[in-house]
mmCIF file of C-alpha atoms in Angstrom:
data_model
loop_
_atom_site.group_PDB
_atom_site.id
_atom_site.type_symbol
_atom_site.label_atom_id
_atom_site.label_comp_id
_atom_site.label_asym_id
_atom_site.label_seq_id
_atom_site.Cartn_x
_atom_site.Cartn_y
_atom_site.Cartn_z
ATOM 1 C CA MET S 1 -2.872 -10.870 -15.609
ATOM 2 C CA ALA S 2 -6.508 -10.168 -16.426
ATOM 3 C CA GLU S 3 -8.268 -11.314 -13.374
ATOM 4 C CA ASP S 4 -7.045 -12.230 -9.909
ATOM 5 C CA LEU S 5 -7.996 -15.455 -8.500
ATOM 6 C CA VAL S 6 -9.665 -15.124 -5.277
ATOM 7 C CA LEU S 7 -8.229 -17.527 -2.776
ATOM 8 C CA ASP S 8 -10.025 -18.801 0.388
ATOM 9 C CA THR S 9 -8.264 -17.917 3.480
ATOM 10 C CA ALA S 10 -8.835 -21.315 4.737
ATOM 11 C CA ILE S 11 -6.214 -22.484 2.160
ATOM 12 C CA ARG S 12 -3.823 -20.142 3.927
ATOM 13 C CA ASP S 13 -4.570 -21.550 7.324
ATOM 14 C CA TRP S 14 -4.731 -25.317 6.430
ATOM 15 C CA VAL S 15 -2.374 -25.677 3.440
ATOM 16 C CA LEU S 16 0.091 -22.811 3.063
ATOM 17 C CA ILE S 17 1.229 -22.403 6.798
ATOM 18 C CA PRO S 18 1.080 -26.027 7.835
ATOM 19 C CA LEU S 19 2.921 -27.136 4.744
ATOM 20 C CA SER S 20 5.882 -24.791 5.477
ATOM 21 C CA VAL S 21 5.871 -25.473 9.252
ATOM 22 C CA VAL S 22 6.079 -29.091 8.657
ATOM 23 C CA MET S 23 8.812 -28.793 6.086
ATOM 24 C CA VAL S 24 10.754 -26.989 8.794
ATOM 25 C CA LEU S 25 10.124 -29.315 11.572
ATOM 26 C CA ILE S 26 10.868 -32.332 9.277
ATOM 27 C CA GLY S 27 14.286 -30.713 8.363
ATOM 28 C CA ILE S 28 15.071 -30.325 12.175
ATOM 29 C CA LEU S 29 13.936 -33.833 12.836
ATOM 30 C CA ARG S 30 16.173 -35.196 9.909
ATOM 31 C CA TYR S 31 19.197 -33.307 11.417
ATOM 32 C CA PHE S 32 18.845 -34.907 14.755
ATOM 33 C CA VAL S 33 18.027 -38.317 13.536
ATOM 34 C CA SER S 34 20.949 -38.263 11.225
ATOM 35 C CA LYS S 35 22.981 -37.076 14.270
ATOM 36 C CA LEU S 36 21.880 -39.882 16.232
ATOM 37 C CA MET S 37 22.472 -42.532 13.526
ATOM 38 C CA ARG S 38 25.982 -41.365 12.893
ATOM 39 C CA SER S 39 28.303 -44.009 13.856
ATOM 40 C CA SER S 40 31.674 -42.921 15.073
ATOM 41 C CA GLN S 41 34.116 -45.265 13.287
ATOM 42 C CA ILE S 42 37.618 -45.646 13.933
ATOM 43 C CA PRO S 43 39.553 -44.657 10.776
ATOM 44 C CA ASP S 44 42.138 -46.816 9.363
ATOM 45 C CA PRO S 45 45.594 -45.693 10.570
ATOM 46 C CA LYS S 46 47.092 -45.994 7.280
ATOM 47 C CA ILE S 47 44.601 -43.719 5.541
ATOM 48 C CA VAL S 48 44.950 -41.232 8.455
ATOM 49 C CA LYS S 49 48.684 -41.302 7.958
ATOM 50 C CA GLU S 50 48.704 -40.752 4.269
ATOM 51 C CA GLY S 51 46.171 -37.890 4.798
ATOM 52 C CA GLN S 52 48.595 -36.238 7.321
ATOM 53 C CA VAL S 53 51.420 -36.610 4.743
ATOM 54 C CA ILE S 54 49.417 -34.835 2.297
ATOM 55 C CA VAL S 55 48.612 -31.993 4.730
ATOM 56 C CA ARG S 56 52.275 -31.638 5.586
ATOM 57 C CA ALA S 57 53.150 -31.380 2.079
ATOM 58 C CA ARG S 58 50.622 -28.916 1.307
ATOM 59 C CA ASN S 59 51.879 -26.856 4.213
ATOM 60 C CA LEU S 60 55.298 -26.962 2.898
ATOM 61 C CA ARG S 61 54.082 -25.830 -0.429
ATOM 62 C CA ALA S 62 52.138 -22.917 1.044
ATOM 63 C CA GLY S 63 55.027 -21.769 3.162
ATOM 64 C CA ALA S 64 57.913 -22.678 0.680
ATOM 65 C CA ASN S 65 58.784 -18.999 0.421
ATOM 66 C CA PHE S 66 59.535 -18.465 4.187
ATOM 67 C CA ILE S 67 62.360 -20.869 4.428
ATOM 68 C CA PRO S 68 65.945 -20.799 2.642
ATOM 69 C CA SER S 69 66.011 -22.650 -0.544
ATOM 70 C CA LYS S 70 68.483 -25.112 0.726
ATOM 71 C CA SER S 71 66.012 -26.094 3.538
ATOM 72 C CA PHE S 72 63.331 -26.233 1.053
ATOM 73 C CA ARG S 73 65.242 -28.483 -1.305
ATOM 74 C CA ALA S 74 65.932 -30.709 1.677
ATOM 75 C CA ARG S 75 62.283 -31.095 2.538
ATOM 76 C CA ARG S 76 61.292 -31.509 -1.039
ATOM 77 C CA VAL S 77 63.549 -34.451 -1.291
ATOM 78 C CA TYR S 78 62.307 -35.803 1.824
ATOM 79 C CA PHE S 79 58.861 -35.774 0.520
ATOM 80 C CA SER S 80 59.156 -36.680 -3.114
ATOM 81 C CA ASN S 81 62.268 -38.612 -3.830
ATOM 82 C CA GLU S 82 61.749 -41.836 -5.873
ATOM 83 C CA GLU S 83 63.162 -44.413 -3.345
ATOM 84 C CA ASN S 84 61.697 -43.747 0.086
ATOM 85 C CA GLY S 85 60.164 -40.345 -0.112
ATOM 86 C CA LEU S 86 56.797 -40.031 1.690
ATOM 87 C CA LEU S 87 54.725 -39.131 -1.333
ATOM 88 C CA HIS S 88 56.171 -41.810 -3.384
ATOM 89 C CA VAL S 89 53.956 -44.760 -3.803
ATOM 90 C CA PRO S 90 55.269 -48.085 -5.220
ATOM 91 C CA LYS S 91 53.406 -49.199 -8.214
ATOM 92 C CA GLY S 92 51.963 -52.462 -6.665
ATOM 93 C CA GLN S 93 50.042 -51.141 -3.782
ATOM 94 C CA ALA S 94 47.849 -49.007 -5.784
ATOM 95 C CA GLN S 95 44.883 -51.256 -6.291
ATOM 96 C CA ASN S 96 45.011 -52.530 -2.806
ATOM 97 C CA ALA S 97 43.444 -49.785 -0.977
ATOM 98 C CA GLN S 98 40.371 -49.751 -3.149
ATOM 99 C CA ALA S 99 39.804 -53.287 -2.587
ATOM 100 C CA GLN S 100 40.043 -52.785 1.033
ATOM 101 C CA MET S 101 37.580 -50.054 1.039
ATOM 102 C CA PHE S 102 35.006 -52.211 -0.638
ATOM 103 C CA SER S 103 35.529 -54.997 1.806
ATOM 104 C CA ASP S 104 34.811 -52.764 4.676
ATOM 105 C CA PRO S 105 31.197 -53.270 5.478
ATOM 106 C CA ASN S 106 31.005 -50.359 8.037
ATOM 107 C CA MET S 107 31.652 -47.875 5.463
ATOM 108 C CA ALA S 108 28.983 -49.021 3.077
ATOM 109 C CA MET S 109 26.627 -49.196 6.168
ATOM 110 C CA ASP S 110 27.403 -45.691 7.186
ATOM 111 C CA MET S 111 26.692 -44.513 3.641
ATOM 112 C CA MET S 112 23.402 -46.314 3.380
ATOM 113 C CA LYS S 113 22.148 -44.938 6.766
ATOM 114 C CA LYS S 114 22.972 -41.422 5.484
ATOM 115 C CA ASN S 115 21.359 -41.890 2.376
ATOM 116 C CA LEU S 116 18.290 -43.403 3.917
ATOM 117 C CA SER S 117 17.886 -40.588 6.346
ATOM 118 C CA MET S 118 17.822 -38.181 3.402
ATOM 119 C CA ILE S 119 15.569 -40.210 1.216
ATOM 120 C CA ILE S 120 12.915 -41.532 3.570
ATOM 121 C CA PRO S 121 11.728 -38.392 4.948
ATOM 122 C CA GLN S 122 11.653 -36.785 1.581
ATOM 123 C CA THR S 123 9.614 -39.619 0.116
ATOM 124 C CA LEU S 124 7.193 -39.616 2.963
ATOM 125 C CA THR S 125 6.668 -35.859 2.956
ATOM 126 C CA PHE S 126 6.218 -35.904 -0.628
ATOM 127 C CA ALA S 127 3.590 -38.605 -0.346
ATOM 128 C CA TRP S 128 1.776 -36.832 2.421
ATOM 129 C CA VAL S 129 1.737 -33.619 0.498
ATOM 130 C CA ASN S 130 0.248 -35.432 -2.534
ATOM 131 C CA PHE S 131 -2.279 -37.110 -0.289
ATOM 132 C CA PHE S 132 -3.538 -34.342 1.605
ATOM 133 C CA PHE S 133 -2.750 -31.189 -0.516
ATOM 134 C CA SER S 134 -3.026 -32.246 -4.045
ATOM 135 C CA GLY S 135 -4.700 -29.772 -6.365
ATOM 136 C CA PHE S 136 -4.628 -26.598 -4.365
ATOM 137 C CA VAL S 137 -3.498 -23.352 -5.643
ATOM 138 C CA ALA S 138 -1.590 -22.560 -2.565
ATOM 139 C CA ALA S 139 0.334 -19.447 -3.088
ATOM 140 C CA LYS S 140 1.405 -16.722 -5.614
ATOM 141 C CA ILE S 141 4.724 -15.570 -6.502
ATOM 142 C CA PRO S 142 5.045 -11.877 -6.381
ATOM 143 C CA PHE S 143 6.838 -11.562 -9.694
ATOM 144 C CA PRO S 144 5.862 -12.481 -13.197
ATOM 145 C CA LEU S 145 7.247 -15.418 -14.994
ATOM 146 C CA THR S 146 7.414 -16.989 -18.383
ATOM 147 C CA GLN S 147 5.206 -19.906 -19.584
ATOM 148 C CA ARG S 148 8.094 -22.251 -19.307
ATOM 149 C CA PHE S 149 7.883 -22.360 -15.571
ATOM 150 C CA ARG S 150 4.321 -23.647 -15.520
ATOM 151 C CA SER S 151 5.373 -27.336 -15.348
ATOM 152 C CA MET S 152 7.682 -26.377 -12.577
ATOM 153 C CA LEU S 153 5.368 -24.194 -10.449
ATOM 154 C CA GLN S 154 1.941 -25.668 -11.269
ATOM 155 C CA ASN S 155 2.720 -29.309 -10.766
ATOM 156 C CA GLY S 156 -0.460 -30.979 -10.071
ATOM 157 C CA ILE S 157 -3.057 -28.655 -11.450
ATOM 158 C CA ASP S 158 -4.010 -29.048 -15.047
ATOM 159 C CA LEU S 159 -5.317 -25.570 -15.788
ATOM 160 C CA SER S 160 -3.533 -23.828 -18.645
ATOM 161 C CA THR S 161 -5.450 -20.476 -18.217
ATOM 162 C CA VAL S 162 -4.362 -19.928 -14.739
ATOM 163 C CA ASP S 163 -1.587 -17.132 -14.531
ATOM 164 C CA VAL S 164 1.859 -18.808 -14.197
ATOM 165 C CA SER S 165 2.779 -16.912 -11.083
ATOM 166 C CA TYR S 166 0.093 -18.905 -8.945
ATOM 167 C CA VAL S 167 2.005 -21.973 -7.262
ATOM 168 C CA SER S 168 0.362 -25.300 -6.638
ATOM 169 C CA SER S 169 0.783 -27.027 -3.297
ATOM 170 C CA ARG S 170 3.085 -29.698 -4.603
ATOM 171 C CA SER S 171 5.316 -27.062 -6.130
ATOM 172 C CA TRP S 172 5.244 -24.983 -2.971
ATOM 173 C CA TYR S 173 6.708 -28.123 -1.237
ATOM 174 C CA PHE S 174 9.485 -28.226 -3.910
ATOM 175 C CA LEU S 175 10.216 -24.521 -3.247
ATOM 176 C CA ASN S 176 10.428 -25.097 0.344
ATOM 177 C CA LEU S 177 12.657 -27.948 -0.088
ATOM 178 C CA PHE S 178 15.221 -25.930 -1.817
ATOM 179 C CA GLY S 179 14.705 -22.490 -0.174
ATOM 180 C CA LEU S 180 14.775 -23.537 3.320
ATOM 181 C CA ARG S 181 18.408 -24.566 3.266
ATOM 182 C CA GLY S 182 19.558 -21.268 4.205
ATOM 183 C CA LEU S 183 17.192 -21.349 7.221
ATOM 184 C CA PHE S 184 18.477 -24.539 8.425
ATOM 185 C CA SER S 185 22.072 -23.486 8.108
ATOM 186 C CA LEU S 186 21.100 -20.500 10.415
ATOM 187 C CA ILE S 187 19.224 -22.619 13.060
ATOM 188 C CA LEU S 188 21.135 -25.760 13.030
ATOM 189 C CA GLY S 189 24.504 -24.373 12.570
ATOM 190 C CA GLU S 190 27.065 -25.184 9.894
ATOM 191 C CA GLU S 191 26.954 -28.967 10.240
ATOM 192 C CA ASN S 192 23.750 -29.323 8.477
ATOM 193 C CA ALA S 193 24.872 -27.019 5.582
ATOM 194 C CA THR S 194 28.120 -28.997 4.950
ATOM 195 C CA ASP S 195 26.173 -32.084 5.126
ATOM 196 C CA ASP S 196 25.239 -32.398 1.474
ATOM 197 C CA THR S 197 28.717 -31.666 0.356
ATOM 198 C CA GLN S 198 30.210 -34.258 2.793
ATOM 199 C CA ARG S 199 27.837 -36.775 1.341
ATOM 200 C CA MET S 200 29.107 -36.071 -2.192
ATOM 201 C CA MET S 201 32.722 -36.268 -0.945
ATOM 202 C CA GLN S 202 31.845 -39.741 0.624
ATOM 203 C CA MET S 203 30.294 -40.689 -2.640
ATOM 204 C CA GLY S 204 33.454 -39.623 -4.429
ATOM 205 C CA GLY S 205 35.473 -41.349 -1.682
ATOM 206 C CA PHE S 206 33.931 -44.670 -2.576
ATOM 207 C CA GLY S 207 36.361 -45.045 -5.476
ATOM 208 C CA PHE S 208 38.956 -42.902 -3.858
ATOM 209 C CA ASP S 209 42.521 -44.069 -4.376
ATOM 210 C CA PRO S 210 44.904 -42.517 -1.809
ATOM 211 C CA SER S 211 47.834 -43.065 -4.021
ATOM 212 C CA LYS S 212 46.515 -40.860 -6.700
ATOM 213 C CA SER S 213 46.147 -37.859 -4.261
ATOM 214 C CA LEU S 214 49.599 -38.760 -3.148
ATOM 215 C CA GLY S 215 51.011 -38.616 -6.669
ATOM 216 C CA ALA S 216 49.033 -35.438 -7.419
ATOM 217 C CA GLU S 217 50.595 -33.786 -4.365
ATOM 218 C CA LYS S 218 54.061 -34.991 -5.195
ATOM 219 C CA ASP S 219 53.652 -33.432 -8.835
ATOM 220 C CA SER S 220 52.604 -30.159 -7.518
ATOM 221 C CA LEU S 221 55.532 -30.101 -4.936
ATOM 222 C CA ASP S 222 57.790 -30.904 -7.701
ATOM 223 C CA ILE S 223 56.965 -27.874 -9.761
ATOM 224 C CA VAL S 224 57.109 -25.207 -7.039
ATOM 225 C CA GLN S 225 59.168 -22.327 -7.900
ATOM 226 C CA HIS S 226 61.255 -21.511 -4.809
ATOM 227 C CA GLU S 227 61.781 -17.785 -4.099
ATOM 228 C CA TRP S 228 63.061 -17.032 -0.635
ATOM 229 C CA ALA S 229 61.065 -14.107 0.615
ATOM 230 C CA LEU S 230 62.801 -12.980 3.765
ATOM 231 C CA PRO S 231 65.870 -11.143 2.424
ATOM 232 C CA LYS S 232 63.779 -8.171 1.715
ATOM 233 C CA PHE S 233 62.414 -8.118 5.159
ATOM 234 C CA GLU S 234 65.443 -6.794 6.776
ATOM 235 C CA GLN S 235 65.211 -3.736 4.728
ATOM 236 C CA ARG S 236 61.484 -3.396 5.458
ATOM 237 C CA ALA S 237 62.003 -3.783 9.200
ATOM 238 C CA GLU S 238 64.707 -1.184 9.030
ATOM 239 C CA THR S 239 62.426 1.314 7.490
ATOM 240 C CA VAL S 240 59.584 0.424 9.829
ATOM 241 C CA LEU S 241 61.846 0.780 12.963
ATOM 242 C CA LYS S 242 63.360 4.227 11.516
ATOM 243 C CA ASN S 243 59.763 5.452 11.094
ATOM 244 C CA LEU S 244 59.047 4.342 14.707
ATOM 245 C CA VAL S 245 62.091 6.046 16.127
ATOM 246 C CA SER S 246 61.777 9.336 14.163
ATOM 247 C CA MET P 1 23.286 -8.990 13.555
ATOM 248 C CA ALA P 2 23.538 -12.617 14.388
ATOM 249 C CA GLY P 3 26.840 -14.066 14.512
ATOM 250 C CA ARG P 4 28.651 -10.924 13.099
ATOM 251 C CA ASN P 5 30.350 -10.359 16.477
ATOM 252 C CA ASP P 6 33.017 -12.966 16.213
ATOM 253 C CA SER P 7 34.253 -11.349 12.986
ATOM 254 C CA GLY P 8 36.928 -10.050 15.301
ATOM 255 C CA ALA P 9 38.705 -13.384 15.002
ATOM 256 C CA SER P 10 40.375 -11.880 12.081
ATOM 257 C CA GLY P 11 42.989 -12.982 9.800
ATOM 258 C CA LYS P 12 46.527 -12.020 10.411
ATOM 259 C CA LYS P 13 47.305 -8.676 9.075
ATOM 260 C CA SER P 14 48.800 -8.787 5.739
ATOM 261 C CA SER P 15 51.430 -6.388 6.473
ATOM 262 C CA ASP P 16 53.294 -6.196 3.413
ATOM 263 C CA ILE P 17 53.702 -3.290 1.143
ATOM 264 C CA THR P 18 56.923 -3.990 -0.688
ATOM 265 C CA ASN P 19 56.218 -7.431 -1.980
ATOM 266 C CA ASP P 20 52.647 -8.914 -2.088
ATOM 267 C CA LEU P 21 52.825 -12.017 0.078
ATOM 268 C CA GLN P 22 49.773 -13.690 1.204
ATOM 269 C CA ILE P 23 49.966 -14.001 4.903
ATOM 270 C CA PHE P 24 46.661 -15.426 6.024
ATOM 271 C CA ASN P 25 45.598 -17.821 8.592
ATOM 272 C CA THR P 26 43.264 -20.156 6.723
ATOM 273 C CA GLU P 27 41.217 -21.085 9.548
ATOM 274 C CA ASN P 28 40.534 -17.401 10.505
ATOM 275 C CA LEU P 29 39.827 -16.568 6.987
ATOM 276 C CA GLN P 30 37.358 -19.302 6.755
ATOM 277 C CA SER P 31 35.731 -18.374 10.002
ATOM 278 C CA ASN P 32 35.325 -14.865 8.581
ATOM 279 C CA MET P 33 33.770 -16.178 5.482
ATOM 280 C CA LYS P 34 31.294 -18.176 7.560
ATOM 281 C CA VAL P 35 30.396 -15.051 9.234
ATOM 282 C CA ILE P 36 29.641 -13.385 5.868
ATOM 283 C CA TYR P 37 27.603 -16.431 4.865
ATOM 284 C CA TYR P 38 25.530 -16.301 8.006
ATOM 285 C CA SER P 39 24.781 -12.661 7.926
ATOM 286 C CA ARG P 40 23.877 -12.767 4.379
ATOM 287 C CA THR P 41 21.540 -15.685 4.784
ATOM 288 C CA PHE P 42 20.063 -14.066 7.812
ATOM 289 C CA LEU P 43 19.489 -10.687 6.058
ATOM 290 C CA SER P 44 18.188 -12.185 3.070
ATOM 291 C CA ILE P 45 15.436 -14.196 5.134
ATOM 292 C CA ILE P 46 14.687 -10.916 7.073
ATOM 293 C CA GLY P 47 14.657 -8.951 3.998
ATOM 294 C CA GLY P 48 12.312 -11.377 2.317
ATOM 295 C CA VAL P 49 9.769 -11.198 5.099
ATOM 296 C CA ILE P 50 9.919 -7.369 4.949
ATOM 297 C CA ALA P 51 9.601 -7.194 1.192
ATOM 298 C CA GLY P 52 6.626 -9.457 1.494
ATOM 299 C CA ILE P 53 4.837 -7.566 4.283
ATOM 300 C CA LEU P 54 5.372 -4.312 2.446
ATOM 301 C CA GLY P 55 3.883 -5.981 -0.709
ATOM 302 C CA PHE P 56 6.611 -5.487 -3.173
ATOM 303 C CA THR P 57 5.993 -7.194 -6.534
ATOM 304 C CA GLY P 58 8.054 -7.881 -9.625
ATOM 305 C CA LEU P 59 11.280 -5.845 -10.113
ATOM 306 C CA THR P 60 10.907 -3.751 -6.908
ATOM 307 C CA GLY P 61 11.475 -6.905 -4.672
ATOM 308 C CA PHE P 62 14.593 -7.784 -6.531
ATOM 309 C CA ILE P 63 15.827 -4.291 -6.316
ATOM 310 C CA PHE P 64 14.982 -4.456 -2.702
ATOM 311 C CA TYR P 65 17.211 -7.595 -2.394
ATOM 312 C CA PHE P 66 20.093 -5.864 -4.218
ATOM 313 C CA LEU P 67 19.623 -3.011 -1.769
ATOM 314 C CA ILE P 68 19.750 -5.398 1.202
ATOM 315 C CA MET P 69 22.726 -7.120 -0.027
ATOM 316 C CA ALA P 70 24.383 -3.632 -0.637
ATOM 317 C CA ILE P 71 23.732 -2.658 2.889
ATOM 318 C CA THR P 72 25.174 -5.882 4.195
ATOM 319 C CA SER P 73 28.324 -5.232 2.217
ATOM 320 C CA VAL P 74 28.698 -1.906 3.670
ATOM 321 C CA GLY P 75 27.933 -3.193 7.002
ATOM 322 C CA LEU P 76 30.537 -5.852 6.770
ATOM 323 C CA MET P 77 33.006 -3.480 5.533
ATOM 324 C CA ALA P 78 32.351 -1.142 8.734
ATOM 325 C CA LYS P 79 32.788 -4.337 10.772
ATOM 326 C CA ALA P 80 36.100 -4.711 9.074
ATOM 327 C CA LYS P 81 36.939 -1.202 9.886
ATOM 328 C CA PHE P 82 37.146 -0.471 6.214
ATOM 329 C CA SER P 83 40.408 -2.267 5.903
ATOM 330 C CA VAL P 84 39.185 -5.199 3.891
ATOM 331 C CA GLN P 85 42.695 -6.208 2.890
ATOM 332 C CA SER P 86 43.524 -7.302 6.475
ATOM 333 C CA TYR P 87 40.605 -9.622 6.871
ATOM 334 C CA PHE P 88 39.988 -11.051 3.500
ATOM 335 C CA ASP P 89 42.048 -11.801 0.562
ATOM 336 C CA SER P 90 39.817 -9.911 -1.997
ATOM 337 C CA TRP P 91 37.133 -7.582 -2.285
ATOM 338 C CA ASN P 92 34.886 -10.157 -3.922
ATOM 339 C CA ARG P 93 34.400 -11.941 -0.565
ATOM 340 C CA ILE P 94 32.567 -9.028 0.981
ATOM 341 C CA LEU P 95 30.751 -7.811 -2.200
ATOM 342 C CA LEU P 96 29.826 -11.229 -3.878
ATOM 343 C CA ASP P 97 29.958 -14.144 -1.726
ATOM 344 C CA GLY P 98 26.743 -15.844 -0.860
ATOM 345 C CA PHE P 99 24.843 -13.594 -3.232
ATOM 346 C CA LEU P 100 23.183 -16.120 -5.124
ATOM 347 C CA GLY P 101 22.781 -18.454 -2.180
ATOM 348 C CA GLY P 102 20.695 -16.098 -0.411
ATOM 349 C CA LEU P 103 18.446 -15.340 -3.349
ATOM 350 C CA MET P 104 16.586 -18.669 -3.103
ATOM 351 C CA SER P 105 15.755 -18.077 0.678
ATOM 352 C CA PHE P 106 14.778 -14.460 -0.125
ATOM 353 C CA VAL P 107 12.388 -15.419 -2.822
ATOM 354 C CA LEU P 108 10.707 -18.242 -0.503
ATOM 355 C CA PHE P 109 10.366 -15.915 2.433
ATOM 356 C CA TRP P 110 9.298 -12.970 0.145
ATOM 357 C CA THR P 111 6.515 -15.256 -1.421
ATOM 358 C CA PHE P 112 5.457 -16.682 2.059
ATOM 359 C CA ALA P 113 4.900 -13.290 3.643
ATOM 360 C CA TYR P 114 3.465 -11.726 0.420
ATOM 361 C CA ASP P 115 0.918 -14.483 0.278
ATOM 362 C CA ILE P 116 -0.059 -14.465 3.887
ATOM 363 C CA VAL P 117 -0.543 -10.751 3.998
ATOM 364 C CA HIS P 118 -1.636 -9.783 0.561
ATOM 365 C CA ILE P 119 -3.245 -12.615 -1.514
ATOM 366 C CA PHE P 120 -5.857 -14.039 0.645
#
């Protein structure tokens, strides 16, 4: 770095600080708007039932070692036998659920609302930043970077002689977009933090096939090695109590 | 520290010496991990602002981040009364979780404070 750029303090007062504040405020606004638009849909009882069955099977798998092996076998048969076990899905019904999911307009509507509430503010903010703040050297990162980062950090200013650690206003917007996630999870609670992942799950849930997860749970239940943990506990209790008494 | 107080909603004590059984309440474990995540994020933001105001550049700032995270780990351990095994299922939870997630916030606030104080 041969010579430092001298940046006008007006850039700080009228570009850097307003941009950051606006990003925070828009994040908060987006959170409340998406909270308002979230429709509380009544879930399909069949899907809820299947989900509960999966949770029960998972609990059985987790706590398998705390019940005698006879009881475990009885429960396993209850879940996974081939005739009327809860986890067993007849072959014909597999496609049915997916078609049902597609025919449900509420679902698609809800997803669209969520996506829109993400995309619209982002596009608007980006357009706003482009319109007002294009071409400013707004900030400087306090650590050196290689030339490869130039396109990332100096988006919008075409000067190849400026040191890479100087950040253009448009790239400052992107930095804010990614870096403020932690701040939002602090000030808005965890809901906001999980919002993205939930959206992803909904995306995946579109082609989601309940019979598949039932089958997977059945398989993993089938291969559980049962070993009753409690017989050793009597000896352990004996030693503990002896220690207490003596 | 924000939100650290409810770390007392601890997991059940894994009271086993003879055979290693995992007896953890999943919800409590998750709440503990959430507390870790919050305190790490909070401290990385605060640490970023401090690093920016003090004017650290280059490697010094990242060393400062590591220092902050190490202090957080020690603080969390002290909060868990140094018996990590009774609150978390492994040491990595306290030492490593949320480490990279906080880095982005740290860099952003570091840059922000540094620019405001030192550049202009």
